[in-house]
């Protein structure tokens, strides 16, 4: 499918950049990647072409004000301008939009609701939101036991200082509420669960963004590449069926395993040939990655059994994609989620040396969102 990615605010721009970086050369799935921010420096740091960067809101005074309510108004004022900026690309060719944003701040969280509403109105394609949730240590001085000292925002590892964001939980909750009923679905990535003890978001963000971008690519870039055809292509309408159009909360799972795809007849790598793959090892690899994808670390911690719908994409070198094992993986996912809407597909990647499973759990219930609401109420 063809996805149009729009990053808004600091986190959104960096995540959009990271998604662009993982687009496989032999399998493009992005119509365009745009980055929007009030901050020129953030835009400059992306590798997105200048034609696809847009600075907005300067000179209004609001860009210097971090009050989220005022930023919601600013979002509404500028939504049309942002849609116009998309005309530098080919938004009409997109099967879906993905608006990436870090919840907790004012810029991205303030702009995303109006931008999502405007995109929904202008285009027929679904508009998904990819949202990071703030970590406790950003707004709660006592949260991270691994900190280097009381109320410290500097880690011993890198010294990456960050100003606290006392309103991060409240901002995240307020933006989530606004997105309800506007976004087709909200894919969440919880920074709290992905930061290591003592790390700040600034320390961890490149690693987190790579992780998230890899999951996004694995889901949205389904299908074959380099002339190899998937047995079961996951297309835009499959993704739409699973993500829905009712602002479902979505968690992404991922598991992979390196596999040997060639063998050397003389032991020195002089004559390397495609290796025969035993059925049992292919089955075992698929089983392993599906298990990791479903029960390993999710982008948002939740009980997979609360999911209303699920999607499984298994990819890798074609000889490793055992059809029966993939079908069995889909059945296993079906028996895990509570609803009965589960789809599965394969993504042959002849040049890869990794078998992977990407899992989408849609309509999940997550305690983390409840924790953020509680933190908001406690302010
Ligand atoms: N995963 C991830 N999270 C990030 C990143 N940068 C920031 N965040 C998170 O996103 C939240 C919002 O940060 P930004 O995106 O920089 O904020 P903004 O939308 O530009 O808004 P302001 O800085 O308040 O103007 C933070 O509270 C962090 O939780 C990033 O690169 N990756």
Short mmCIF file of C-alpha atoms and ligand atoms in Angstrom, two decimals:
data_model
loop_
_atom_site.label_atom_id
_atom_site.label_comp_id
_atom_site.label_asym_id
_atom_site.label_seq_id
_atom_site.Cartn_x
_atom_site.Cartn_y
_atom_site.Cartn_z
CA UNK A 1 0.00 0.00 0.00
CA UNK A 2 1.00 3.63 -0.29
CA UNK A 3 1.25 5.58 2.92
CA UNK A 4 1.63 9.35 3.32
CA UNK A 5 3.53 10.14 6.51
CA UNK A 6 3.21 13.56 8.14
CA UNK A 7 5.35 14.33 11.19
CA UNK A 8 4.24 17.24 13.39
CA UNK A 9 6.28 18.77 16.23
CA UNK A 10 9.70 17.60 17.43
CA UNK A 11 8.89 13.91 17.97
CA UNK A 12 6.67 13.73 14.90
CA UNK A 13 9.41 15.13 12.64
CA UNK A 14 12.02 12.72 14.00
CA UNK A 15 9.73 9.71 13.72
CA UNK A 16 8.76 10.67 10.16
CA UNK A 17 12.48 10.87 9.37
CA UNK A 18 13.06 7.45 10.89
CA UNK A 19 10.23 5.90 8.84
CA UNK A 20 11.69 7.40 5.69
CA UNK A 21 15.07 5.88 6.58
CA UNK A 22 13.70 2.33 6.82
CA UNK A 23 11.78 2.31 3.56
CA UNK A 24 13.27 -0.68 1.68
CA UNK A 25 14.99 0.35 -1.56
CA UNK A 26 13.29 -2.49 -3.45
CA UNK A 27 9.88 -1.98 -1.93
CA UNK A 28 8.62 1.54 -1.62
CA UNK A 29 5.48 2.05 0.45
CA UNK A 30 5.62 5.79 1.02
CA UNK A 31 3.95 8.31 -1.27
CA UNK A 32 5.58 11.20 0.58
CA UNK A 33 6.99 12.12 3.95
CA UNK A 34 6.28 15.65 5.21
CA UNK A 35 7.48 17.36 8.38
CA UNK A 36 5.69 20.32 9.98
CA UNK A 37 6.91 22.31 12.97
CA UNK A 38 6.97 25.80 14.43
CA UNK A 39 10.66 25.29 15.15
CA UNK A 40 13.01 25.83 12.21
CA UNK A 41 15.90 23.99 13.88
CA UNK A 42 13.91 20.74 14.20
CA UNK A 43 12.95 20.90 10.54
CA UNK A 44 16.55 21.54 9.50
CA UNK A 45 17.75 18.47 11.40
CA UNK A 46 15.55 16.13 9.37
CA UNK A 47 16.77 14.60 6.14
CA UNK A 48 13.42 15.18 4.49
CA UNK A 49 13.85 17.32 1.32
CA UNK A 50 13.27 21.01 1.88
CA UNK A 51 10.20 20.98 -0.36
CA UNK A 52 8.57 18.63 2.13
CA UNK A 53 9.36 20.65 5.27
CA UNK A 54 7.03 23.38 6.37
CA UNK A 55 7.38 25.86 9.21
CA UNK A 56 4.19 27.42 10.46
CA UNK A 57 2.90 29.67 13.22
CA UNK A 58 5.89 32.00 13.46
CA UNK A 59 5.26 35.60 14.39
CA UNK A 60 1.92 34.82 16.02
CA UNK A 61 3.34 34.76 19.53
CA UNK A 62 1.50 31.48 20.09
CA UNK A 63 4.50 29.48 18.93
CA UNK A 64 6.32 30.70 22.04
CA UNK A 65 3.39 29.89 24.33
CA UNK A 66 3.15 26.32 25.53
CA UNK A 67 -0.51 26.47 26.57
CA UNK A 68 -2.16 23.53 24.84
CA UNK A 69 -5.60 25.13 24.50
CA UNK A 70 -4.07 28.03 22.58
CA UNK A 71 -2.16 25.54 20.48
CA UNK A 72 -5.40 23.73 19.60
CA UNK A 73 -6.66 27.08 18.27
CA UNK A 74 -3.42 27.56 16.40
CA UNK A 75 -3.85 24.12 14.86
CA UNK A 76 -7.26 25.10 13.58
CA UNK A 77 -5.93 28.36 12.16
CA UNK A 78 -3.14 26.60 10.30
CA UNK A 79 -4.72 23.32 9.22
CA UNK A 80 -5.56 24.55 5.71
CA UNK A 81 -2.06 25.96 5.29
CA UNK A 82 -0.63 22.56 6.20
CA UNK A 83 -2.89 20.82 3.70
CA UNK A 84 -1.67 23.23 1.05
CA UNK A 85 1.92 22.30 1.89
CA UNK A 86 1.08 18.66 1.08
CA UNK A 87 0.41 19.69 -2.50
CA UNK A 88 4.21 19.57 -3.02
CA UNK A 89 3.71 15.81 -3.07
CA UNK A 90 0.99 13.47 -4.30
CA UNK A 91 -1.47 13.15 -1.41
CA UNK A 92 -4.24 11.94 -3.74
CA UNK A 93 -2.22 8.80 -4.40
CA UNK A 94 -2.09 7.83 -0.74
CA UNK A 95 -4.11 4.82 0.46
CA UNK A 96 -3.83 6.17 3.99
CA UNK A 97 -2.28 9.02 6.00
CA UNK A 98 -0.17 8.52 9.10
CA UNK A 99 0.18 11.62 11.28
CA UNK A 100 3.13 11.10 13.65
CA UNK A 101 3.17 13.12 16.85
CA UNK A 102 4.67 13.03 20.34
CA UNK A 103 1.92 13.50 22.91
CA UNK A 104 2.97 15.55 25.90
CA UNK A 105 4.17 18.67 24.14
CA UNK A 106 2.23 21.63 22.81
CA UNK A 107 3.13 21.85 19.13
CA UNK A 108 2.42 18.37 17.78
CA UNK A 109 -0.35 17.59 20.26
CA UNK A 110 -1.90 21.01 19.61
CA UNK A 111 -1.84 20.72 15.84
CA UNK A 112 -2.64 17.05 15.24
CA UNK A 113 -6.41 17.11 15.99
CA UNK A 114 -7.16 19.95 13.55
CA UNK A 115 -4.82 18.48 10.93
CA UNK A 116 -6.43 15.05 11.23
CA UNK A 117 -9.91 16.60 10.93
CA UNK A 118 -8.86 18.56 7.85
CA UNK A 119 -7.32 15.50 6.19
CA UNK A 120 -10.45 13.46 6.89
CA UNK A 121 -12.55 16.14 5.28
CA UNK A 122 -10.36 16.61 2.20
CA UNK A 123 -9.46 12.99 1.36
CA UNK A 124 -11.27 9.67 1.25
CA UNK A 125 -8.33 7.75 2.69
CA UNK A 126 -8.21 6.84 6.40
CA UNK A 127 -6.14 9.06 8.67
CA UNK A 128 -4.19 7.13 11.29
CA UNK A 129 -2.28 8.78 14.11
CA UNK A 130 1.04 7.44 15.37
CA UNK A 131 1.37 8.82 18.88
CA UNK A 132 4.10 8.49 21.50
CA UNK A 133 2.98 8.65 25.12
CA UNK A 134 5.14 10.58 27.59
CA UNK A 135 7.32 8.81 30.16
CA UNK A 136 6.63 9.41 33.87
CA UNK A 137 10.10 10.84 34.42
CA UNK A 138 9.21 13.76 32.15
CA UNK A 139 6.47 15.02 34.44
CA UNK A 140 7.08 13.27 37.77
CA UNK A 141 10.42 14.24 39.38
CA UNK A 142 10.44 11.10 41.51
CA UNK A 143 9.54 8.63 38.79
CA UNK A 144 12.77 7.14 37.47
CA UNK A 145 14.65 5.18 40.10
CA UNK A 146 17.63 4.98 37.77
CA UNK A 147 18.17 8.74 37.74
CA UNK A 148 21.61 9.94 38.72
CA UNK A 149 20.28 12.01 41.58
CA UNK A 150 17.12 13.49 43.02
CA UNK A 151 15.17 15.44 40.45
CA UNK A 152 17.96 14.96 37.96
CA UNK A 153 17.26 15.12 34.26
CA UNK A 154 20.78 14.21 33.27
CA UNK A 155 21.97 10.68 32.82
CA UNK A 156 25.39 9.49 33.72
CA UNK A 157 25.56 7.74 30.37
CA UNK A 158 25.34 10.67 27.99
CA UNK A 159 24.62 13.83 29.93
CA UNK A 160 21.62 14.53 27.70
CA UNK A 161 19.83 17.12 29.80
CA UNK A 162 16.15 17.76 29.24
CA UNK A 163 13.86 20.32 30.83
CA UNK A 164 11.00 18.68 32.72
CA UNK A 165 7.54 18.78 31.17
CA UNK A 166 5.18 19.02 34.13
CA UNK A 167 2.15 19.19 31.86
CA UNK A 168 3.10 16.19 29.71
CA UNK A 169 0.48 13.79 31.11
CA UNK A 170 -2.30 16.40 30.99
CA UNK A 171 -1.35 17.42 27.47
CA UNK A 172 -1.28 13.81 26.31
CA UNK A 173 -4.71 13.12 27.81
CA UNK A 174 -6.20 16.30 26.32
CA UNK A 175 -4.88 15.52 22.83
CA UNK A 176 -6.05 11.91 23.03
CA UNK A 177 -9.53 13.14 23.93
CA UNK A 178 -9.56 15.48 20.95
CA UNK A 179 -8.42 12.73 18.60
CA UNK A 180 -11.27 10.48 19.70
CA UNK A 181 -13.78 10.42 16.86
CA UNK A 182 -11.37 12.21 14.48
CA UNK A 183 -8.52 9.74 13.95
CA UNK A 184 -9.38 6.53 12.13
CA UNK A 185 -7.12 4.76 14.66
CA UNK A 186 -4.38 5.76 17.11
CA UNK A 187 -1.24 3.63 17.06
CA UNK A 188 0.56 4.16 20.37
CA UNK A 189 4.19 3.92 21.41
CA UNK A 190 4.72 4.27 25.13
CA UNK A 191 8.04 5.95 25.91
CA UNK A 192 7.70 4.90 29.56
CA UNK A 193 8.01 1.25 28.63
CA UNK A 194 10.90 1.75 26.21
CA UNK A 195 13.18 4.02 28.21
CA UNK A 196 15.88 2.32 30.25
CA UNK A 197 16.57 3.30 33.86
CA UNK A 198 18.38 6.63 33.99
CA UNK A 199 17.72 7.47 30.36
CA UNK A 200 16.02 10.65 29.19
CA UNK A 201 13.80 10.73 26.10
CA UNK A 202 16.62 12.57 24.33
CA UNK A 203 19.02 9.72 25.11
CA UNK A 204 16.64 7.05 23.96
CA UNK A 205 14.82 8.66 21.10
CA UNK A 206 16.93 7.45 18.18
CA UNK A 207 16.69 3.86 19.38
CA UNK A 208 12.96 4.19 20.07
CA UNK A 209 12.29 5.84 16.73
CA UNK A 210 14.16 3.12 14.84
CA UNK A 211 12.17 0.47 16.69
CA UNK A 212 8.88 2.18 15.96
CA UNK A 213 9.76 2.89 12.32
CA UNK A 214 10.69 -0.76 11.77
CA UNK A 215 7.28 -1.86 13.05
CA UNK A 216 5.47 0.68 10.91
CA UNK A 217 7.34 -0.44 7.78
CA UNK A 218 6.71 -4.12 8.52
CA UNK A 219 2.96 -3.52 8.74
CA UNK A 220 2.40 -0.98 5.99
CA UNK A 221 4.92 -2.27 3.46
CA UNK A 222 3.32 -5.75 3.28
CA UNK A 223 3.38 -7.69 0.01
CA UNK A 224 6.27 -8.86 -2.14
CA UNK A 225 9.40 -7.05 -3.28
CA UNK A 226 11.90 -7.35 -6.10
CA UNK A 227 9.61 -9.36 -8.32
CA UNK A 228 8.67 -11.89 -5.69
CA UNK A 229 4.96 -12.17 -5.13
CA UNK A 230 3.26 -12.64 -1.80
CA UNK A 231 0.90 -15.62 -1.48
CA UNK A 232 -1.36 -13.53 0.64
CA UNK A 233 -0.96 -9.80 0.12
CA UNK A 234 -2.04 -7.48 2.90
CA UNK A 235 -3.40 -4.44 1.13
CA UNK A 236 -4.74 -1.07 2.22
CA UNK A 237 -8.29 -2.34 2.64
CA UNK A 238 -7.09 -5.18 4.91
CA UNK A 239 -5.23 -2.69 7.08
CA UNK A 240 -8.34 -0.50 7.09
CA UNK A 241 -10.52 -3.42 8.17
CA UNK A 242 -8.24 -4.17 11.10
CA UNK A 243 -7.49 -0.63 12.26
CA UNK A 244 -11.12 0.43 11.74
CA UNK A 245 -12.45 3.96 11.62
CA UNK A 246 -13.47 4.52 15.21
CA UNK A 247 -10.24 5.80 16.79
CA UNK A 248 -9.28 2.36 18.12
CA UNK A 249 -6.16 2.22 20.27
CA UNK A 250 -3.56 0.10 18.50
CA UNK A 251 -0.42 -1.68 19.74
CA UNK A 252 2.25 -3.03 17.41
CA UNK A 253 4.25 -6.16 18.09
CA UNK A 254 7.34 -7.36 16.28
CA UNK A 255 9.60 -10.37 16.36
CA UNK A 256 12.47 -11.40 14.14
CA UNK A 257 15.14 -14.03 13.75
CA UNK A 258 18.27 -14.03 11.61
CA UNK A 259 18.49 -16.94 9.19
CA UNK A 260 21.21 -18.25 6.92
CA UNK A 261 20.19 -17.93 3.32
CA UNK A 262 23.30 -19.14 1.54
CA UNK A 263 25.81 -21.92 2.01
CA UNK A 264 29.38 -22.24 0.88
CA UNK A 265 30.31 -25.51 -0.76
CA UNK A 266 34.00 -25.29 0.00
CA UNK A 267 33.75 -23.82 3.44
CA UNK A 268 35.58 -20.63 2.47
CA UNK A 269 32.64 -18.77 1.08
CA UNK A 270 34.19 -19.08 -2.39
CA UNK A 271 31.14 -20.60 -3.96
CA UNK A 272 28.07 -19.40 -2.23
CA UNK A 273 24.73 -20.86 -3.26
CA UNK A 274 21.16 -20.53 -2.10
CA UNK A 275 20.80 -22.85 0.82
CA UNK A 276 18.12 -25.55 0.95
CA UNK A 277 15.84 -24.87 3.87
CA UNK A 278 14.49 -27.78 5.90
CA UNK A 279 10.73 -27.53 6.42
CA UNK A 280 11.18 -28.02 10.15
CA UNK A 281 13.59 -25.08 10.50
CA UNK A 282 11.36 -22.80 8.43
CA UNK A 283 8.36 -23.78 10.56
CA UNK A 284 10.33 -23.22 13.73
CA UNK A 285 11.52 -19.77 12.57
CA UNK A 286 7.98 -18.67 11.71
CA UNK A 287 6.63 -20.00 15.02
CA UNK A 288 9.34 -18.19 16.95
CA UNK A 289 8.80 -14.80 15.32
CA UNK A 290 5.01 -15.04 15.59
CA UNK A 291 5.31 -15.84 19.30
CA UNK A 292 7.71 -12.93 19.83
CA UNK A 293 5.47 -10.62 17.82
CA UNK A 294 2.36 -11.46 19.82
CA UNK A 295 3.75 -12.02 23.30
CA UNK A 296 6.98 -10.00 23.20
CA UNK A 297 7.31 -6.31 23.92
CA UNK A 298 4.53 -4.29 22.34
CA UNK A 299 4.68 -0.62 21.34
CA UNK A 300 2.02 -0.12 24.01
CA UNK A 301 1.81 -2.57 26.88
CA UNK A 302 -1.56 -4.27 26.93
CA UNK A 303 -3.12 -7.67 27.23
CA UNK A 304 -3.40 -9.00 23.64
CA UNK A 305 -6.60 -10.73 24.73
CA UNK A 306 -8.32 -7.35 24.96
CA UNK A 307 -7.77 -6.70 21.22
CA UNK A 308 -10.89 -6.62 19.10
CA UNK A 309 -9.01 -7.30 15.86
CA UNK A 310 -5.57 -8.44 14.80
CA UNK A 311 -3.26 -8.53 11.80
CA UNK A 312 -0.22 -10.73 11.23
CA UNK A 313 2.40 -10.11 8.54
CA UNK A 314 5.20 -12.66 8.26
CA UNK A 315 8.10 -11.67 6.03
CA UNK A 316 11.57 -12.72 5.02
CA UNK A 317 13.38 -14.78 2.37
CA UNK A 318 10.72 -16.65 0.34
CA UNK A 319 12.11 -20.13 1.05
CA UNK A 320 11.67 -19.51 4.78
CA UNK A 321 8.02 -18.43 4.56
CA UNK A 322 6.34 -21.73 5.29
CA UNK A 323 2.68 -21.28 4.33
CA UNK A 324 1.30 -23.73 6.84
CA UNK A 325 3.27 -22.21 9.69
CA UNK A 326 2.01 -18.75 8.72
CA UNK A 327 -1.58 -20.01 8.60
CA UNK A 328 -1.03 -21.64 11.99
CA UNK A 329 0.39 -18.33 13.30
CA UNK A 330 -2.74 -16.55 12.13
CA UNK A 331 -4.90 -19.12 13.91
CA UNK A 332 -2.80 -18.69 17.08
CA UNK A 333 -3.34 -14.92 16.90
CA UNK A 334 -7.04 -15.54 16.34
CA UNK A 335 -7.25 -17.62 19.48
CA UNK A 336 -5.38 -14.93 21.44
CA UNK A 337 -7.46 -11.85 20.60
CA UNK A 338 -10.98 -11.46 21.92
CA UNK A 339 -12.66 -10.56 18.64
CA UNK A 340 -12.76 -12.73 15.54
CA UNK A 341 -11.41 -10.27 12.99
CA UNK A 342 -7.89 -11.52 12.30
CA UNK A 343 -6.12 -11.28 8.95
CA UNK A 344 -2.75 -12.65 7.94
CA UNK A 345 -0.36 -12.22 5.05
CA UNK A 346 3.20 -12.69 3.92
CA UNK A 347 5.90 -10.34 2.71
CA UNK A 348 8.63 -12.11 0.71
CA UNK A 349 11.97 -10.26 0.88
CA UNK A 350 14.44 -12.17 -1.31
CA UNK A 351 17.44 -10.08 -0.25
CA UNK A 352 16.82 -10.24 3.50
CA UNK A 353 18.46 -12.55 5.99
CA UNK A 354 15.80 -12.14 8.62
CA UNK A 355 12.40 -13.73 9.14
CA UNK A 356 10.03 -11.32 10.88
CA UNK A 357 6.48 -11.14 12.16
CA UNK A 358 4.63 -7.86 12.57
CA UNK A 359 1.52 -7.99 14.71
CA UNK A 360 -1.20 -5.37 14.90
CA UNK A 361 -3.52 -5.48 17.89
CA UNK A 362 -6.43 -3.08 17.39
CA UNK A 363 -9.01 -1.92 19.87
CA UNK A 364 -6.88 -2.84 22.90
CA UNK A 365 -7.39 -1.70 26.45
CA UNK A 366 -4.25 -0.36 28.09
CA UNK A 367 -3.60 0.45 31.73
CA UNK A 368 -1.00 2.97 30.65
CA UNK A 369 -3.66 5.30 29.27
CA UNK A 370 -5.51 5.00 32.57
CA UNK A 371 -2.29 5.82 34.45
CA UNK A 372 -1.84 8.99 32.40
CA UNK A 373 -5.45 9.99 33.08
CA UNK A 374 -4.83 9.44 36.80
CA UNK A 375 -1.66 11.57 36.62
CA UNK A 376 -3.68 14.28 34.87
CA UNK A 377 -6.38 14.19 37.57
CA UNK A 378 -3.72 14.40 40.28
CA UNK A 379 -2.34 17.70 38.92
N1 LIG B 1 9.66 8.22 20.90
C1 LIG B 1 9.96 9.53 20.88
N2 LIG B 1 9.35 10.36 21.71
C2 LIG B 1 9.70 11.66 21.68
C3 LIG B 1 10.70 12.16 20.82
N3 LIG B 1 10.83 13.49 21.04
C4 LIG B 1 9.94 13.81 21.99
N4 LIG B 1 9.23 12.72 22.37
C5 LIG B 1 8.05 12.65 23.25
O1 LIG B 1 7.10 13.55 22.68
C6 LIG B 1 6.67 14.49 23.62
C7 LIG B 1 6.51 15.84 22.94
O2 LIG B 1 7.80 16.30 22.54
P1 LIG B 1 8.00 17.12 21.21
O3 LIG B 1 7.45 16.39 20.06
O4 LIG B 1 9.44 17.54 21.14
O5 LIG B 1 7.10 18.39 21.50
P2 LIG B 1 6.39 19.33 20.44
O6 LIG B 1 5.18 18.69 19.92
O7 LIG B 1 7.41 19.80 19.45
O8 LIG B 1 5.91 20.50 21.38
P3 LIG B 1 6.70 21.61 22.20
O9 LIG B 1 8.13 21.16 22.34
O10 LIG B 1 6.00 21.65 23.54
O11 LIG B 1 6.54 22.85 21.42
C8 LIG B 1 7.71 14.47 24.73
O12 LIG B 1 7.08 14.75 25.95
C9 LIG B 1 8.26 13.08 24.67
O13 LIG B 1 7.51 12.20 25.48
C10 LIG B 1 11.32 11.26 19.92
O14 LIG B 1 12.15 11.59 19.08
N5 LIG B 1 10.91 9.94 19.99
#
